[in-house]
PDB file of C-alpha atoms in Angstrom:
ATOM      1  CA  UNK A   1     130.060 104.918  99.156  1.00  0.00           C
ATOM      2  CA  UNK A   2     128.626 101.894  97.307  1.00  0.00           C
ATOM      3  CA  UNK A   3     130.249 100.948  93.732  1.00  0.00           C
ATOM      4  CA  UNK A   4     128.417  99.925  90.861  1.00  0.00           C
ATOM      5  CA  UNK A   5     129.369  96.557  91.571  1.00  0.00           C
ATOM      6  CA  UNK A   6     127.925  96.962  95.082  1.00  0.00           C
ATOM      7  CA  UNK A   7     124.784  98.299  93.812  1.00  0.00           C
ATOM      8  CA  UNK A   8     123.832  95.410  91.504  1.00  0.00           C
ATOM      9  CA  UNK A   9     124.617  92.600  94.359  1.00  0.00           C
ATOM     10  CA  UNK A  10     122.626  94.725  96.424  1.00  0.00           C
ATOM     11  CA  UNK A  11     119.560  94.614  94.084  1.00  0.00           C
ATOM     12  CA  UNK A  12     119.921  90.975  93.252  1.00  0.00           C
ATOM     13  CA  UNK A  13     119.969  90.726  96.979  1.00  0.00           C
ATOM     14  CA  UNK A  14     116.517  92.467  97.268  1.00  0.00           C
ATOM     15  CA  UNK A  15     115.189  90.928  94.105  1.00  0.00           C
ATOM     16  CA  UNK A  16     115.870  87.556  96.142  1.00  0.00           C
ATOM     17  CA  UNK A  17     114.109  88.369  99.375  1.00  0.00           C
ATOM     18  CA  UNK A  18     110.907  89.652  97.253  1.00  0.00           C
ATOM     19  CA  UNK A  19     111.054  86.308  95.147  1.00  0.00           C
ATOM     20  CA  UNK A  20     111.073  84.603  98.558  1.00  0.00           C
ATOM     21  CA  UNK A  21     108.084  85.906 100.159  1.00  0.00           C
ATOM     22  CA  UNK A  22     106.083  85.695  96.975  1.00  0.00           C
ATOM     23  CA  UNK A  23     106.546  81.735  96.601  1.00  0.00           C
ATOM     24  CA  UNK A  24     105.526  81.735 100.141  1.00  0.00           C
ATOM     25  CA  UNK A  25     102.463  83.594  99.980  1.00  0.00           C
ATOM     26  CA  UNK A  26     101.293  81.426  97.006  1.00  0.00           C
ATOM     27  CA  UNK A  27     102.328  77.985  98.676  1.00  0.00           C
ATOM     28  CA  UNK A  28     100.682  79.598 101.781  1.00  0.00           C
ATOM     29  CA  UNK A  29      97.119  80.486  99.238  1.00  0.00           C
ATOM     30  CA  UNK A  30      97.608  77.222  97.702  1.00  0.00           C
ATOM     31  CA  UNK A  31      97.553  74.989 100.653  1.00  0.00           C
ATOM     32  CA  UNK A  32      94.509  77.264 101.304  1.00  0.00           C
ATOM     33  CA  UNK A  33      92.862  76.533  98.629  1.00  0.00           C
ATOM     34  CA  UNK A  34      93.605  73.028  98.638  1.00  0.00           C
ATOM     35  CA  UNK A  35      91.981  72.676 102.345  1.00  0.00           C
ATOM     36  CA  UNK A  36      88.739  74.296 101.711  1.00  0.00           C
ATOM     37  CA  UNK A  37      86.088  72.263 100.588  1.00  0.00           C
ATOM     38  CA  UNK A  38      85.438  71.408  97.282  1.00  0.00           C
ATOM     39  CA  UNK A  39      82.164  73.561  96.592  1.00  0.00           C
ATOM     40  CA  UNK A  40      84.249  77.110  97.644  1.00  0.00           C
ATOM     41  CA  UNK A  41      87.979  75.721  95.227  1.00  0.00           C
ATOM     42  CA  UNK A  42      86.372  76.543  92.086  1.00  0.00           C
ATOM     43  CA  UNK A  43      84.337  79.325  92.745  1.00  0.00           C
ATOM     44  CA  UNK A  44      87.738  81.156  94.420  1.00  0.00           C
ATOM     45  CA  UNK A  45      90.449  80.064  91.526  1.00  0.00           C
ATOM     46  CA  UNK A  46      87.693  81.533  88.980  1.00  0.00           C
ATOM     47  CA  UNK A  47      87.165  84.642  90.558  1.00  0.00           C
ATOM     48  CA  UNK A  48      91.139  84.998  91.000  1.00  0.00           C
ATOM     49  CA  UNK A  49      91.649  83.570  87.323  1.00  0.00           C
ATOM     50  CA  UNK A  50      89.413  86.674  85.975  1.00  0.00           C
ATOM     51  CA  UNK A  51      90.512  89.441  88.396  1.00  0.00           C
ATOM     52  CA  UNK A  52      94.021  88.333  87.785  1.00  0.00           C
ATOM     53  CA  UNK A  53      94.977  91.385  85.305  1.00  0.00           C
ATOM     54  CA  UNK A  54      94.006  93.380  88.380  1.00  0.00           C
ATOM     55  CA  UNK A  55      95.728  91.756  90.988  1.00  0.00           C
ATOM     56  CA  UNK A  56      98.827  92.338  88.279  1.00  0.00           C
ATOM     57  CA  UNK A  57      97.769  96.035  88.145  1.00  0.00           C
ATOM     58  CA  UNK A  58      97.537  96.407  92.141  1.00  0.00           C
ATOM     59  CA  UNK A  59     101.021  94.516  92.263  1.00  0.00           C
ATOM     60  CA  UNK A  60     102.380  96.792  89.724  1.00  0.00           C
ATOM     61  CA  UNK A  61     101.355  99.989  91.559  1.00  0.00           C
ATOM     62  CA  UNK A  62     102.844  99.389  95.262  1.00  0.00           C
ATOM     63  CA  UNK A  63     106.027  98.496  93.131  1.00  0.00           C
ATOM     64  CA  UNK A  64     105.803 101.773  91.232  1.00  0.00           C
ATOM     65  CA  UNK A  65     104.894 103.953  94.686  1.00  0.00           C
ATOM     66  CA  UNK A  66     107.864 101.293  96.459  1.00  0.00           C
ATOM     67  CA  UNK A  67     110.617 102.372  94.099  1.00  0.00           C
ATOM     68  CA  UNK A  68     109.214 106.143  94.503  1.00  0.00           C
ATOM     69  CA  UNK A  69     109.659 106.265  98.000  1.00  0.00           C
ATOM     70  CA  UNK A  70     112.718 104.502  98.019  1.00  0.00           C
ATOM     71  CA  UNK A  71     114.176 107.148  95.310  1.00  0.00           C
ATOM     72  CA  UNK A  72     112.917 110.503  97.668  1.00  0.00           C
ATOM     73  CA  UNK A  73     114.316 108.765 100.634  1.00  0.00           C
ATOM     74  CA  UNK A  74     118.361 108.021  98.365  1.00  0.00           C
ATOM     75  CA  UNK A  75     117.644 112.249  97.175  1.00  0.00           C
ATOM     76  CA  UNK A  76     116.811 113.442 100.815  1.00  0.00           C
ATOM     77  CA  UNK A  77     120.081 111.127 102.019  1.00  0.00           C
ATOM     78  CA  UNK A  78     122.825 111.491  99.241  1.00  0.00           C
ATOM     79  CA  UNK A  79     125.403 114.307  99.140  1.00  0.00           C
ATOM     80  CA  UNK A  80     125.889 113.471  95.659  1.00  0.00           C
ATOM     81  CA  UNK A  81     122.138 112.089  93.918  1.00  0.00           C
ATOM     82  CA  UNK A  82     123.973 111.833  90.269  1.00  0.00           C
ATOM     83  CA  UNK A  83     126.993 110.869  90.903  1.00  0.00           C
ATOM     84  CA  UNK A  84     125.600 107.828  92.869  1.00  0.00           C
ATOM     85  CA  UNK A  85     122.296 107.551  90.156  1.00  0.00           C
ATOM     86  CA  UNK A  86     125.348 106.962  87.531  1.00  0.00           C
ATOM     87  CA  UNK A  87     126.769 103.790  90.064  1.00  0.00           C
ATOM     88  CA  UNK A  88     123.400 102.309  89.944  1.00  0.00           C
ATOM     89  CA  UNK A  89     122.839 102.873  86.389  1.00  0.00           C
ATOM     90  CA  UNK A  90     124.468  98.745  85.848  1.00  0.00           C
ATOM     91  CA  UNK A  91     121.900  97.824  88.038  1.00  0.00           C
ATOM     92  CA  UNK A  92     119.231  99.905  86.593  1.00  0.00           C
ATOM     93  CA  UNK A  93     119.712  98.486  83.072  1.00  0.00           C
ATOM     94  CA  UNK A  94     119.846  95.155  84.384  1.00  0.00           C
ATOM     95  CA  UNK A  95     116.538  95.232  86.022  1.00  0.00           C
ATOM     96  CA  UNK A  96     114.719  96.826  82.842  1.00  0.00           C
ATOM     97  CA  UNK A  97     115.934  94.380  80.841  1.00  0.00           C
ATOM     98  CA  UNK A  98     115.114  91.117  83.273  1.00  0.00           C
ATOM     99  CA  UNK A  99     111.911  92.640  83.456  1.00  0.00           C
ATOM    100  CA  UNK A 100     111.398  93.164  79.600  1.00  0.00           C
ATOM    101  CA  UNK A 101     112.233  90.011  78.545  1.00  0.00           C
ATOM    102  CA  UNK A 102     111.011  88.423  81.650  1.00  0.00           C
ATOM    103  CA  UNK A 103     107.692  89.652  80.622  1.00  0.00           C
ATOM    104  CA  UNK A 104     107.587  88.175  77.045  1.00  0.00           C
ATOM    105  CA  UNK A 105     108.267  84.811  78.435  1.00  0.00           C
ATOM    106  CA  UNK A 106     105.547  84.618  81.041  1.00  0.00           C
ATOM    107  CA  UNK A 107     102.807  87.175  79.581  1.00  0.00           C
ATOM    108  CA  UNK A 108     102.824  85.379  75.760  1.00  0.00           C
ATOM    109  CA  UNK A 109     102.629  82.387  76.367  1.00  0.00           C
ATOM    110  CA  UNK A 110     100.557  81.476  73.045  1.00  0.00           C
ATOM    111  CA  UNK A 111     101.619  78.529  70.782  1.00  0.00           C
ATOM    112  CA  UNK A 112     100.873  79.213  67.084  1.00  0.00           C
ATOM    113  CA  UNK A 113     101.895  75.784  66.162  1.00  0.00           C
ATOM    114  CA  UNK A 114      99.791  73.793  68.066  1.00  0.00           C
ATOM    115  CA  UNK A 115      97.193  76.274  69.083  1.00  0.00           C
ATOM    116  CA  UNK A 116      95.833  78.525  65.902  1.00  0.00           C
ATOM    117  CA  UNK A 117      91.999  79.307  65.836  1.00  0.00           C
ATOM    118  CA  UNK A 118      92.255  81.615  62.896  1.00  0.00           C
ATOM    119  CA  UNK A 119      89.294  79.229  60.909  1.00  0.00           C
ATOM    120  CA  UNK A 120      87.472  78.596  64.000  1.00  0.00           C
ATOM    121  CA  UNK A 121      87.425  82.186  65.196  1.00  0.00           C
ATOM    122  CA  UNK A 122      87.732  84.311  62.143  1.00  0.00           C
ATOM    123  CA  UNK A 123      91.135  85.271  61.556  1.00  0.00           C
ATOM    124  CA  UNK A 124      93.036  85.545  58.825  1.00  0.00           C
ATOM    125  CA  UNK A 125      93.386  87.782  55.626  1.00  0.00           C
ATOM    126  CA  UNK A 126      91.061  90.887  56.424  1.00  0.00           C
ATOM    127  CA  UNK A 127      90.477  94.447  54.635  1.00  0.00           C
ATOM    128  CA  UNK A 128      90.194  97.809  56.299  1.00  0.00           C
ATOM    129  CA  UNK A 129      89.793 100.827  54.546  1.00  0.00           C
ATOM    130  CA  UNK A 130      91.456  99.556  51.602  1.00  0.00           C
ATOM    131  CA  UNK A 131      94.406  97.951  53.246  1.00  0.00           C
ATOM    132  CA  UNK A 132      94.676  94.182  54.204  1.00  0.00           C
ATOM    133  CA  UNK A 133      95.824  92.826  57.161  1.00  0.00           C
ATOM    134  CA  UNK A 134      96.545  89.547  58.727  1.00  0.00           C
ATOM    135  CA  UNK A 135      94.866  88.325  62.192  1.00  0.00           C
ATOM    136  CA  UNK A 136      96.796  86.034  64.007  1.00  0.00           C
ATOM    137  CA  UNK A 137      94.727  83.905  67.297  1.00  0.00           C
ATOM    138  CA  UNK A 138      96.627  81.992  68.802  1.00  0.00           C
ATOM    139  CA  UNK A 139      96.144  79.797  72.361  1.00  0.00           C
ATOM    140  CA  UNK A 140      97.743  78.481  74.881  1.00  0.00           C
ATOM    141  CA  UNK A 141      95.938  75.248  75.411  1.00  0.00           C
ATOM    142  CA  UNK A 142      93.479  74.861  77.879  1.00  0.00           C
ATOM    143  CA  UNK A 143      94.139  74.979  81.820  1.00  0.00           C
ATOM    144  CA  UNK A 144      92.096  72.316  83.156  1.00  0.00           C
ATOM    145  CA  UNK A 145      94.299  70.564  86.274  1.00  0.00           C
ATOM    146  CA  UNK A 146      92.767  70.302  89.620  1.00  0.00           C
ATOM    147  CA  UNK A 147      94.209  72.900  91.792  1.00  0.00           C
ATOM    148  CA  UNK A 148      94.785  75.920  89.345  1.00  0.00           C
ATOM    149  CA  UNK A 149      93.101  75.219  86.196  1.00  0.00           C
ATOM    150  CA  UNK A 150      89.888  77.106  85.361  1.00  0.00           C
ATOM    151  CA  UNK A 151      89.785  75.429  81.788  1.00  0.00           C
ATOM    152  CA  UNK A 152      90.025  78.403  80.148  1.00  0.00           C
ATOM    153  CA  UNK A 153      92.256  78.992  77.215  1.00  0.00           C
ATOM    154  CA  UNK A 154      94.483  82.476  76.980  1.00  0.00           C
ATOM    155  CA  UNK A 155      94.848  83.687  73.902  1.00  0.00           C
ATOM    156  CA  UNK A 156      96.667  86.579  71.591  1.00  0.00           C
ATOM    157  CA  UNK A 157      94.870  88.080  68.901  1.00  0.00           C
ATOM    158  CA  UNK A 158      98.072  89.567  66.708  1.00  0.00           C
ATOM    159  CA  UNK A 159      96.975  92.467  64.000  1.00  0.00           C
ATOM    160  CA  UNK A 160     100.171  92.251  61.023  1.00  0.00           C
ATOM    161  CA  UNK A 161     100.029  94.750  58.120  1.00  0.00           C
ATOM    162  CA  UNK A 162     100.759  93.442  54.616  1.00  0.00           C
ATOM    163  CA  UNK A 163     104.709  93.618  55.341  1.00  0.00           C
ATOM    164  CA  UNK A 164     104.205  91.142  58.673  1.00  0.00           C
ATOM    165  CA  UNK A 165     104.711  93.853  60.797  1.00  0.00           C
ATOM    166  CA  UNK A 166     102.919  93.842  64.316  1.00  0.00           C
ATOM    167  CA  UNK A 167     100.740  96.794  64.549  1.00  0.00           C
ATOM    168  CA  UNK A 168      98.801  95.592  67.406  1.00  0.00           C
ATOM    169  CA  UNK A 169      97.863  92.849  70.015  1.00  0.00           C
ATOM    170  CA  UNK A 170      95.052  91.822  72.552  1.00  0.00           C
ATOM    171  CA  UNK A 171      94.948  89.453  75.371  1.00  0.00           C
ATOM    172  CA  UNK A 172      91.578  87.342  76.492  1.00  0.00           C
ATOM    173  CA  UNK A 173      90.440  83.970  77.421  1.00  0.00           C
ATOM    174  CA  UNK A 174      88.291  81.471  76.206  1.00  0.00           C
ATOM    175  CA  UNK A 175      85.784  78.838  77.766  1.00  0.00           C
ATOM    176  CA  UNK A 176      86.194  76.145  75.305  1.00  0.00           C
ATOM    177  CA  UNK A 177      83.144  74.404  77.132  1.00  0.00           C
ATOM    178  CA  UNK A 178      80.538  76.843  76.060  1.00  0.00           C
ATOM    179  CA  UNK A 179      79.898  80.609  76.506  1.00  0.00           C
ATOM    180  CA  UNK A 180      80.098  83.901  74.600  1.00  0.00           C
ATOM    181  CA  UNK A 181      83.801  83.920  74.278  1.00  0.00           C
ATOM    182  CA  UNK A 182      83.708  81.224  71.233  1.00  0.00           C
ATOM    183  CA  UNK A 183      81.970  83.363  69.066  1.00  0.00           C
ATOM    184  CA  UNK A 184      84.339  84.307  66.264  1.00  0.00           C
ATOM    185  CA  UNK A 185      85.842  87.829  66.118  1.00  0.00           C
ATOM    186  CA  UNK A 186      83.242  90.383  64.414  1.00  0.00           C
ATOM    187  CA  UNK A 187      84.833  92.628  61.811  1.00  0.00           C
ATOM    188  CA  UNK A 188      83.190  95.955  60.604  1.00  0.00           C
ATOM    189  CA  UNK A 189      84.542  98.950  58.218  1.00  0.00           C
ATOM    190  CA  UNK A 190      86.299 100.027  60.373  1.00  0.00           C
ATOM    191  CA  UNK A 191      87.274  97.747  63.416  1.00  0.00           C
ATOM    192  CA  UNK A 192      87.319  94.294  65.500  1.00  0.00           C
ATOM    193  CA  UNK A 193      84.878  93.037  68.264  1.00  0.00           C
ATOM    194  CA  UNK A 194      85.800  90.289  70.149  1.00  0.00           C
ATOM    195  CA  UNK A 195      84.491  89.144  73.452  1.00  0.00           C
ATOM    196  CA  UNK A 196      86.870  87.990  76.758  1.00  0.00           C
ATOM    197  CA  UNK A 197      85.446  85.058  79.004  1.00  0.00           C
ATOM    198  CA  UNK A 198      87.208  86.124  81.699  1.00  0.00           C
ATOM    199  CA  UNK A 199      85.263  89.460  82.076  1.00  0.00           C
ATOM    200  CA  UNK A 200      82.441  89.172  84.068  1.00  0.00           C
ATOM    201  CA  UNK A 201      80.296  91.676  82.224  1.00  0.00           C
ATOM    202  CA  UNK A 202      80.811  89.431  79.119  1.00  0.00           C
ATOM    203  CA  UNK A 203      80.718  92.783  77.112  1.00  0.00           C
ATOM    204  CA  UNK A 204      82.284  92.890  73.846  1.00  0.00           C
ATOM    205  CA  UNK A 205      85.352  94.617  73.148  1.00  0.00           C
ATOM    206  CA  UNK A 206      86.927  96.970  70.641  1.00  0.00           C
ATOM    207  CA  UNK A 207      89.827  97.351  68.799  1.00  0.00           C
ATOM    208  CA  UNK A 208      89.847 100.156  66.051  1.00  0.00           C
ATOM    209  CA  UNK A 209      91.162  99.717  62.725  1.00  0.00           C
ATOM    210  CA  UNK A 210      93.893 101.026  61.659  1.00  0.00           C
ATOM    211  CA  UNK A 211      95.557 100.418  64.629  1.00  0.00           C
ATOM    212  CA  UNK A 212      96.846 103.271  66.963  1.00  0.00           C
ATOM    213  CA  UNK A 213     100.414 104.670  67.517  1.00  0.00           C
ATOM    214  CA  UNK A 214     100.083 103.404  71.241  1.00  0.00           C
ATOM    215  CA  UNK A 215      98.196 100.112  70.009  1.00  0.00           C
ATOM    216  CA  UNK A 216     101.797  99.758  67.697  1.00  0.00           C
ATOM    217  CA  UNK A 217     104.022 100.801  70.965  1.00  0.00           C
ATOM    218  CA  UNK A 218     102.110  98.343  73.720  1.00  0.00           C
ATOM    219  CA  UNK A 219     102.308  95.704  71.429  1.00  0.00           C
ATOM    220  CA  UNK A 220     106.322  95.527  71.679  1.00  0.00           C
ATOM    221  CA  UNK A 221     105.969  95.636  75.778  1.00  0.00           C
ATOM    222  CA  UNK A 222     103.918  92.952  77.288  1.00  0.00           C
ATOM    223  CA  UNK A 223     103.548  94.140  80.779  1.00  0.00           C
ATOM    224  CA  UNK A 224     102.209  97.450  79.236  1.00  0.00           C
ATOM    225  CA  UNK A 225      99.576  95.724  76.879  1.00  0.00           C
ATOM    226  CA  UNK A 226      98.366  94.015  79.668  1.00  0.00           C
ATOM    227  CA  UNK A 227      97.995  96.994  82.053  1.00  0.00           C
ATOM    228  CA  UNK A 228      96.539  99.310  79.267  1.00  0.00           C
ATOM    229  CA  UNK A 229      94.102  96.682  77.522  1.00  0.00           C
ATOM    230  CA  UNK A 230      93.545  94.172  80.319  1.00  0.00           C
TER     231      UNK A 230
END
């Protein structure tokens, strides 16, 4: 049977083919793109730019129902399920924590430095029910080249309590050129509006004050904020 070491080459091995034919589907859409004519380009990266949380959310869901199958089909086929699930269990860690920190890096992208709208959108030093907290907005700059950009900016509204701690983040974009999105944030007694350019209902959204338990776990995994408040 397979040894740990076996197991993790193997994955790698799998993790390489999957990487392959996902840079070729995207050079395949881009040359796409880049052939049709000009009037269709924008109208297709938009619609792609604000449906891409659920094209993220379809992706993530064959993945999930892949790695199902593929764990009732090593059950149904192993003599020995938990001896072998502790040879893969180097692999296993691996892979969750690629994935963790893999999703930090390319989900928060945000650049407090060079990017901070807390005066222009109405961040800052804020009281809820007594308690004061500080809203962090932060961008990423604007996405404006030819082929990809949709000049809209992403940006990460952090919610700190009065010892810096995160308690709770959102994700939206902003169309710097106009549009609902650069209103500032709206703050009530008891919660925060804000609006997302990239919806295409343009409806405000919600985040209550205090916030949640799961607002306080989602903010310290990326790929789960997304998914849960896309």
């Amino acid at each position: 049977m397979p040894t740990s070491r076996a197991y993790v080459a193997k994955s790698f091995k799998l993790a390489t083919t999957i990487s392959a034919l996902i840079i070729i589907l995207a050079m395949a859409l881009s040359i796409f793109i880049y052939l049709m004519p000009n009037k269709f380009q924008l109208g297709l990266l938009i619609t792609i730019y604000q449906f891409s949380n659920e094209i993220l959310f379809i992706a993530f869901i064959f993945i999930f129902l892949f790695i199902i199958f593929k764990s009732y089909r090593f059950i149904k086929t192993t003599d020995s399920p938990s001896e072998e699930l502790m040879k893969m269990s180097p692999a296993i860690i691996i892979w969750l924590c690629i994935i963790f920190y893999g999703s930090i890096f390319f989900i928060n992208d945000t650049d407090c430095k060079n990017y901070k709208y807390n005066e222009t959108l109405n961040g800052g030093r804020k009281e809820f029910k007594g308690k004061k907290y500080l809203i962090n907005i932060c961008g990423s700059g604007v996405s404006d080249n030819d082929l990809f950009g949709s000049s809209m900016d992403r940006v990460q509204m952090t919610v700190l309590n009065e010892q810096e701690e995160v308690l709770a983040k959102r994700n939206y974009k902003i169309f710097w050129d106009g549009g609902p999105g650069l209103d500032p944030i709206e703050i009530s007694q008891d919660s925060i509006r804000y609006r997302d350019d990239s919806d295409p209902d343009g409806e405000p959204r919600t985040l209550t004050m205090p916030p949640s338990k799961l607002d306080w776990i989602a903010a310290r995994f990326p790929i789960f904020n997304l998914l849960i408040y896309p």
